[in-house]
Amino acid sequence: MTLLTPIVRAFRSELLKCRRWSMVAGTGIMLVVSAFFAYLTFHQITSGVTGQEVDPLTHAFSTSLGLITVVGQARSFIIVVSLIMITVNLAAEWSQGTWRNLLVREPRRLPLLVGKMLALLLFVLGSMTLALVASSALILVTAGAQGVQTAAWTSVSGISAWFAFFGNEVLCLIGICLLGMLIAILTRSTGIAVGVALAYVLVPEGIIAMVWQEGSRWFPIRTFNFLPGSVFPADVGPIPPQGYTAALLTALVWMAVIVAGSFIAFRWQDINA
């Protein structure tokens, strides 16, 4: 109980800060843009657009995986927005001198970090859930209005696929956010943290994959992305070449390593601002 008390206090305090306009705006942007991507993909498929990128989506459209294939096109944007939310909120605590003030009241650093991160994760995952549910509802309503058959999407297989996609997307986003936490702790600067986080997520592992295909599959970002990708058809999602179980275990190991590294770095940092 003694250990949980500062965690709960930090958690509740951070939840109050999540009501700031910047956080609410992040959720709104995630919601609107995700719905736009889903609708744009739906429109391309139903209007008969062809091409190397659209054809696999068209093939999956009429199957039980059709809905998640359409909604899943906003995944990268959701990841980017979530990563920015995490890194900005954590790194700003150094820029604004908040950590020093908080540690005067609560000298135990790790419970403070755990409570804060749990609140941020809850907010980000809630935003992602809202975006995916709203996008799915929009596509179902639009499909019904245009006479598109959605029986396969709402079948037992289709609903199971949606929840499997959602569960794996939660795991992926948790891994991404934990990585953002580590980067924010190491850089202690809002601008640098966001820049480094986005640069790493968007660039290096893709370049490494071009020259070292075998080894790159075990890197954190690719491993996290393999989890929701495993639910998509083989020609649509990043199917884990090492198998889903191996990808899941690797992702969990990476999460544990990232958390341990974050705790060690935060525990021994000199916080003087």
GROMACS .gro file of C-alpha atoms in nm:
model
  273
    1MET     CA    1   0.000   0.000   0.000
    2THR     CA    2   0.289   0.234   0.077
    3LEU     CA    3   0.433   0.183  -0.272
    4LEU     CA    4   0.098   0.214  -0.449
    5THR     CA    5   0.003   0.544  -0.286
    6PRO     CA    6   0.257   0.766  -0.471
    7ILE     CA    7   0.181   0.581  -0.797
    8VAL     CA    8  -0.191   0.647  -0.758
    9ARG     CA    9  -0.127   1.011  -0.669
   10ALA     CA   10   0.098   1.060  -0.972
   11PHE     CA   11  -0.156   0.879  -1.191
   12ARG     CA   12  -0.445   1.100  -1.078
   13SER     CA   13  -0.236   1.415  -1.109
   14GLU     CA   14  -0.135   1.330  -1.466
   15LEU     CA   15  -0.493   1.248  -1.565
   16LEU     CA   16  -0.588   1.603  -1.470
   17LYS     CA   17  -0.311   1.735  -1.694
   18CYS     CA   18  -0.442   1.522  -1.981
   19ARG     CA   19  -0.738   1.760  -2.001
   20ARG     CA   20  -0.514   2.031  -2.145
   21TRP     CA   21  -0.611   2.161  -2.486
   22SER     CA   22  -0.298   2.017  -2.649
   23MET     CA   23  -0.386   1.665  -2.539
   24VAL     CA   24  -0.750   1.702  -2.638
   25ALA     CA   25  -0.640   1.845  -2.972
   26GLY     CA   26  -0.414   1.543  -3.026
   27THR     CA   27  -0.708   1.311  -2.971
   28GLY     CA   28  -0.924   1.516  -3.205
   29ILE     CA   29  -0.661   1.514  -3.479
   30MET     CA   30  -0.613   1.139  -3.438
   31LEU     CA   31  -0.988   1.083  -3.465
   32VAL     CA   32  -1.050   1.307  -3.766
   33VAL     CA   33  -0.747   1.203  -3.970
   34SER     CA   34  -0.798   0.831  -3.897
   35ALA     CA   35  -1.158   0.855  -4.015
   36PHE     CA   36  -1.043   1.045  -4.324
   37PHE     CA   37  -0.782   0.780  -4.412
   38ALA     CA   38  -1.041   0.504  -4.367
   39TYR     CA   39  -1.298   0.684  -4.582
   40LEU     CA   40  -1.038   0.763  -4.850
   41THR     CA   41  -0.935   0.397  -4.866
   42PHE     CA   42  -1.300   0.289  -4.881
   43HIS     CA   43  -1.369   0.538  -5.161
   44GLN     CA   44  -1.068   0.422  -5.363
   45ILE     CA   45  -1.176   0.059  -5.341
   46THR     CA   46  -1.543   0.115  -5.418
   47SER     CA   47  -1.468   0.352  -5.705
   48GLY     CA   48  -1.259   0.087  -5.882
   49VAL     CA   49  -0.917   0.247  -5.845
   50THR     CA   50  -0.640   0.001  -5.929
   51GLY     CA   51  -0.269  -0.002  -5.858
   52GLN     CA   52   0.003  -0.185  -5.672
   53GLU     CA   53  -0.103  -0.045  -5.335
   54VAL     CA   54  -0.480  -0.063  -5.382
   55ASP     CA   55  -0.517  -0.408  -5.540
   56PRO     CA   56  -0.434  -0.609  -5.222
   57LEU     CA   57  -0.684  -0.396  -5.030
   58THR     CA   58  -0.949  -0.461  -5.295
   59HIS     CA   59  -0.894  -0.837  -5.275
   60ALA     CA   60  -0.942  -0.835  -4.897
   61PHE     CA   61  -1.235  -0.591  -4.905
   62SER     CA   62  -1.513  -0.848  -4.945
   63THR     CA   63  -1.371  -1.090  -4.688
   64SER     CA   64  -1.403  -1.095  -4.309
   65LEU     CA   65  -1.080  -0.893  -4.297
   66GLY     CA   66  -1.221  -0.615  -4.513
   67LEU     CA   67  -1.311  -0.374  -4.233
   68ILE     CA   68  -0.981  -0.393  -4.047
   69THR     CA   69  -0.795  -0.367  -4.378
   70VAL     CA   70  -0.966  -0.035  -4.447
   71VAL     CA   71  -0.949   0.101  -4.093
   72GLY     CA   72  -0.591  -0.017  -4.048
   73GLN     CA   73  -0.461   0.223  -4.312
   74ALA     CA   74  -0.443   0.494  -4.044
   75ARG     CA   75  -0.211   0.290  -3.820
   76SER     CA   76   0.105   0.484  -3.901
   77PHE     CA   77  -0.062   0.816  -3.829
   78ILE     CA   78  -0.200   0.693  -3.495
   79ILE     CA   79   0.148   0.576  -3.398
   80VAL     CA   80   0.305   0.911  -3.488
   81VAL     CA   81   0.047   1.116  -3.295
   82SER     CA   82   0.072   0.887  -2.991
   83LEU     CA   83   0.451   0.905  -2.995
   84ILE     CA   84   0.442   1.286  -3.007
   85MET     CA   85   0.196   1.298  -2.716
   86ILE     CA   86   0.418   1.080  -2.499
   87THR     CA   87   0.752   1.243  -2.579
   88VAL     CA   88   0.621   1.600  -2.553
   89ASN     CA   89   0.455   1.541  -2.216
   90LEU     CA   90   0.752   1.365  -2.059
   91ALA     CA   91   1.032   1.576  -2.206
   92ALA     CA   92   0.850   1.899  -2.121
   93GLU     CA   93   0.883   1.817  -1.752
   94TRP     CA   94   1.256   1.893  -1.777
   95SER     CA   95   1.212   2.203  -1.992
   96GLN     CA   96   0.957   2.347  -1.748
   97GLY     CA   97   1.138   2.236  -1.433
   98THR     CA   98   0.840   2.028  -1.322
   99TRP     CA   99   1.037   1.720  -1.219
  100ARG     CA  100   1.237   1.914  -0.962
  101ASN     CA  101   0.921   2.053  -0.803
  102LEU     CA  102   0.749   1.715  -0.801
  103LEU     CA  103   1.047   1.541  -0.644
  104VAL     CA  104   1.044   1.787  -0.356
  105ARG     CA  105   0.701   1.647  -0.260
  106GLU     CA  106   0.769   1.288  -0.368
  107PRO     CA  107   1.139   1.193  -0.358
  108ARG     CA  108   1.077   0.837  -0.478
  109ARG     CA  109   1.137   0.878  -0.848
  110LEU     CA  110   1.020   0.548  -0.991
  111PRO     CA  111   0.666   0.550  -0.845
  112LEU     CA  112   0.631   0.904  -0.979
  113LEU     CA  113   0.738   0.797  -1.328
  114VAL     CA  114   0.521   0.485  -1.321
  115GLY     CA  115   0.208   0.678  -1.222
  116LYS     CA  116   0.269   0.945  -1.483
  117MET     CA  117   0.334   0.693  -1.760
  118LEU     CA  118   0.030   0.482  -1.672
  119ALA     CA  119  -0.192   0.790  -1.705
  120LEU     CA  120  -0.036   0.885  -2.039
  121LEU     CA  121  -0.075   0.530  -2.170
  122LEU     CA  122  -0.439   0.521  -2.061
  123PHE     CA  123  -0.506   0.848  -2.242
  124VAL     CA  124  -0.325   0.744  -2.560
  125LEU     CA  125  -0.490   0.402  -2.572
  126GLY     CA  126  -0.828   0.563  -2.509
  127SER     CA  127  -0.765   0.802  -2.798
  128MET     CA  128  -0.665   0.514  -3.025
  129THR     CA  129  -0.976   0.317  -2.925
  130LEU     CA  130  -1.199   0.614  -3.001
  131ALA     CA  131  -1.030   0.662  -3.339
  132LEU     CA  132  -1.064   0.296  -3.442
  133VAL     CA  133  -1.423   0.263  -3.323
  134ALA     CA  134  -1.528   0.587  -3.490
  135SER     CA  135  -1.353   0.493  -3.816
  136SER     CA  136  -1.514   0.148  -3.815
  137ALA     CA  137  -1.858   0.297  -3.750
  138LEU     CA  138  -1.810   0.551  -4.029
  139ILE     CA  139  -1.714   0.281  -4.280
  140LEU     CA  140  -2.006   0.057  -4.181
  141VAL     CA  141  -2.254   0.344  -4.213
  142THR     CA  142  -2.104   0.457  -4.543
  143ALA     CA  143  -2.106   0.101  -4.679
  144GLY     CA  144  -2.471   0.060  -4.581
  145ALA     CA  145  -2.564   0.388  -4.748
  146GLN     CA  146  -2.391   0.282  -5.070
  147GLY     CA  147  -2.530  -0.070  -5.070
  148VAL     CA  148  -2.195  -0.239  -5.011
  149GLN     CA  149  -2.228  -0.585  -4.858
  150THR     CA  150  -2.086  -0.595  -4.505
  151ALA     CA  151  -2.211  -0.935  -4.389
  152ALA     CA  152  -1.857  -1.077  -4.386
  153TRP     CA  153  -1.733  -0.785  -4.174
  154THR     CA  154  -1.999  -0.831  -3.908
  155SER     CA  155  -1.983  -1.212  -3.905
  156VAL     CA  156  -1.824  -1.399  -3.616
  157SER     CA  157  -1.498  -1.422  -3.813
  158GLY     CA  158  -1.508  -1.052  -3.897
  159ILE     CA  159  -1.574  -0.940  -3.540
  160SER     CA  160  -1.307  -1.178  -3.410
  161ALA     CA  161  -1.062  -1.033  -3.661
  162TRP     CA  162  -1.147  -0.679  -3.547
  163PHE     CA  163  -1.083  -0.758  -3.182
  164ALA     CA  164  -0.764  -0.947  -3.268
  165PHE     CA  165  -0.646  -0.643  -3.463
  166PHE     CA  166  -0.742  -0.411  -3.177
  167GLY     CA  167  -0.564  -0.620  -2.913
  168ASN     CA  168  -0.245  -0.639  -3.115
  169GLU     CA  169  -0.265  -0.269  -3.194
  170VAL     CA  170  -0.281  -0.200  -2.820
  171LEU     CA  171   0.037  -0.404  -2.767
  172CYS     CA  172   0.208  -0.228  -3.056
  173LEU     CA  173   0.117   0.116  -2.926
  174ILE     CA  174   0.232   0.032  -2.573
  175GLY     CA  175   0.571  -0.069  -2.711
  176ILE     CA  176   0.597   0.248  -2.919
  177CYS     CA  177   0.500   0.468  -2.623
  178LEU     CA  178   0.751   0.299  -2.392
  179LEU     CA  179   1.021   0.368  -2.650
  180GLY     CA  180   0.908   0.730  -2.655
  181MET     CA  181   0.942   0.737  -2.276
  182LEU     CA  182   1.302   0.615  -2.294
  183ILE     CA  183   1.393   0.870  -2.561
  184ALA     CA  184   1.236   1.154  -2.361
  185ILE     CA  185   1.425   1.051  -2.046
  186LEU     CA  186   1.757   1.028  -2.229
  187THR     CA  187   1.724   1.356  -2.423
  188ARG     CA  188   1.540   1.568  -2.162
  189SER     CA  189   1.442   1.815  -2.433
  190THR     CA  190   1.103   1.841  -2.602
  191GLY     CA  191   1.229   1.928  -2.949
  192ILE     CA  192   1.512   1.676  -2.947
  193ALA     CA  193   1.293   1.401  -2.802
  194VAL     CA  194   1.024   1.442  -3.068
  195GLY     CA  195   1.282   1.465  -3.346
  196VAL     CA  196   1.477   1.160  -3.236
  197ALA     CA  197   1.163   0.954  -3.171
  198LEU     CA  198   1.006   1.029  -3.508
  199ALA     CA  199   1.334   0.983  -3.692
  200TYR     CA  200   1.391   0.643  -3.535
  201VAL     CA  201   1.036   0.520  -3.589
  202LEU     CA  202   1.016   0.635  -3.951
  203VAL     CA  203   1.367   0.583  -4.091
  204PRO     CA  204   1.650   0.367  -3.948
  205GLU     CA  205   1.490   0.023  -3.921
  206GLY     CA  206   1.353   0.047  -4.275
  207ILE     CA  207   1.700   0.126  -4.406
  208ILE     CA  208   1.853  -0.158  -4.204
  209ALA     CA  209   1.589  -0.395  -4.345
  210MET     CA  210   1.709  -0.313  -4.698
  211VAL     CA  211   2.060  -0.438  -4.626
  212TRP     CA  212   1.999  -0.688  -4.344
  213GLN     CA  213   1.658  -0.845  -4.392
  214GLU     CA  214   1.720  -1.138  -4.159
  215GLY     CA  215   1.834  -0.938  -3.858
  216SER     CA  216   1.601  -0.640  -3.895
  217ARG     CA  217   1.296  -0.852  -3.816
  218TRP     CA  218   1.404  -0.861  -3.451
  219PHE     CA  219   1.435  -0.483  -3.409
  220PRO     CA  220   1.179  -0.317  -3.177
  221ILE     CA  221   0.970  -0.105  -3.417
  222ARG     CA  222   0.942  -0.380  -3.675
  223THR     CA  223   0.857  -0.635  -3.408
  224PHE     CA  224   0.586  -0.412  -3.261
  225ASN     CA  225   0.439  -0.357  -3.609
  226PHE     CA  226   0.437  -0.729  -3.683
  227LEU     CA  227   0.175  -0.785  -3.411
  228PRO     CA  228  -0.123  -0.604  -3.570
  229GLY     CA  229   0.016  -0.682  -3.916
  230SER     CA  230  -0.023  -1.053  -3.845
  231VAL     CA  231  -0.404  -1.014  -3.856
  232PHE     CA  232  -0.406  -0.865  -4.208
  233PRO     CA  233  -0.386  -1.068  -4.530
  234ALA     CA  234  -0.031  -1.159  -4.628
  235ASP     CA  235  -0.016  -0.904  -4.912
  236VAL     CA  236  -0.151  -0.620  -4.695
  237GLY     CA  237   0.009  -0.634  -4.350
  238PRO     CA  238   0.364  -0.688  -4.230
  239ILE     CA  239   0.325  -1.058  -4.150
  240PRO     CA  240   0.590  -1.163  -3.891
  241PRO     CA  241   0.840  -1.383  -4.077
  242GLN     CA  242   0.951  -1.536  -3.746
  243GLY     CA  243   0.593  -1.637  -3.661
  244TYR     CA  244   0.343  -1.459  -3.436
  245THR     CA  245   0.449  -1.629  -3.111
  246ALA     CA  246   0.815  -1.542  -3.163
  247ALA     CA  247   0.723  -1.185  -3.259
  248LEU     CA  248   0.504  -1.147  -2.948
  249LEU     CA  249   0.773  -1.280  -2.713
  250THR     CA  250   1.035  -1.057  -2.877
  251ALA     CA  251   0.808  -0.754  -2.842
  252LEU     CA  252   0.753  -0.828  -2.472
  253VAL     CA  253   1.128  -0.866  -2.418
  254TRP     CA  254   1.190  -0.533  -2.591
  255MET     CA  255   0.927  -0.368  -2.371
  256ALA     CA  256   1.093  -0.507  -2.059
  257VAL     CA  257   1.436  -0.388  -2.174
  258ILE     CA  258   1.304  -0.041  -2.257
  259VAL     CA  259   1.128  -0.010  -1.921
  260ALA     CA  260   1.440  -0.126  -1.735
  261GLY     CA  261   1.658   0.119  -1.928
  262SER     CA  262   1.413   0.402  -1.858
  263PHE     CA  263   1.402   0.325  -1.486
  264ILE     CA  264   1.779   0.305  -1.457
  265ALA     CA  265   1.835   0.629  -1.649
  266PHE     CA  266   1.564   0.818  -1.459
  267ARG     CA  267   1.675   0.682  -1.123
  268TRP     CA  268   2.031   0.808  -1.157
  269GLN     CA  269   1.982   1.127  -1.355
  270ASP     CA  270   2.084   1.459  -1.204
  271ILE     CA  271   1.757   1.654  -1.207
  272ASN     CA  272   1.847   2.015  -1.141
  273ALA     CA  273   1.592   2.189  -1.366
   0.00000   0.00000   0.00000
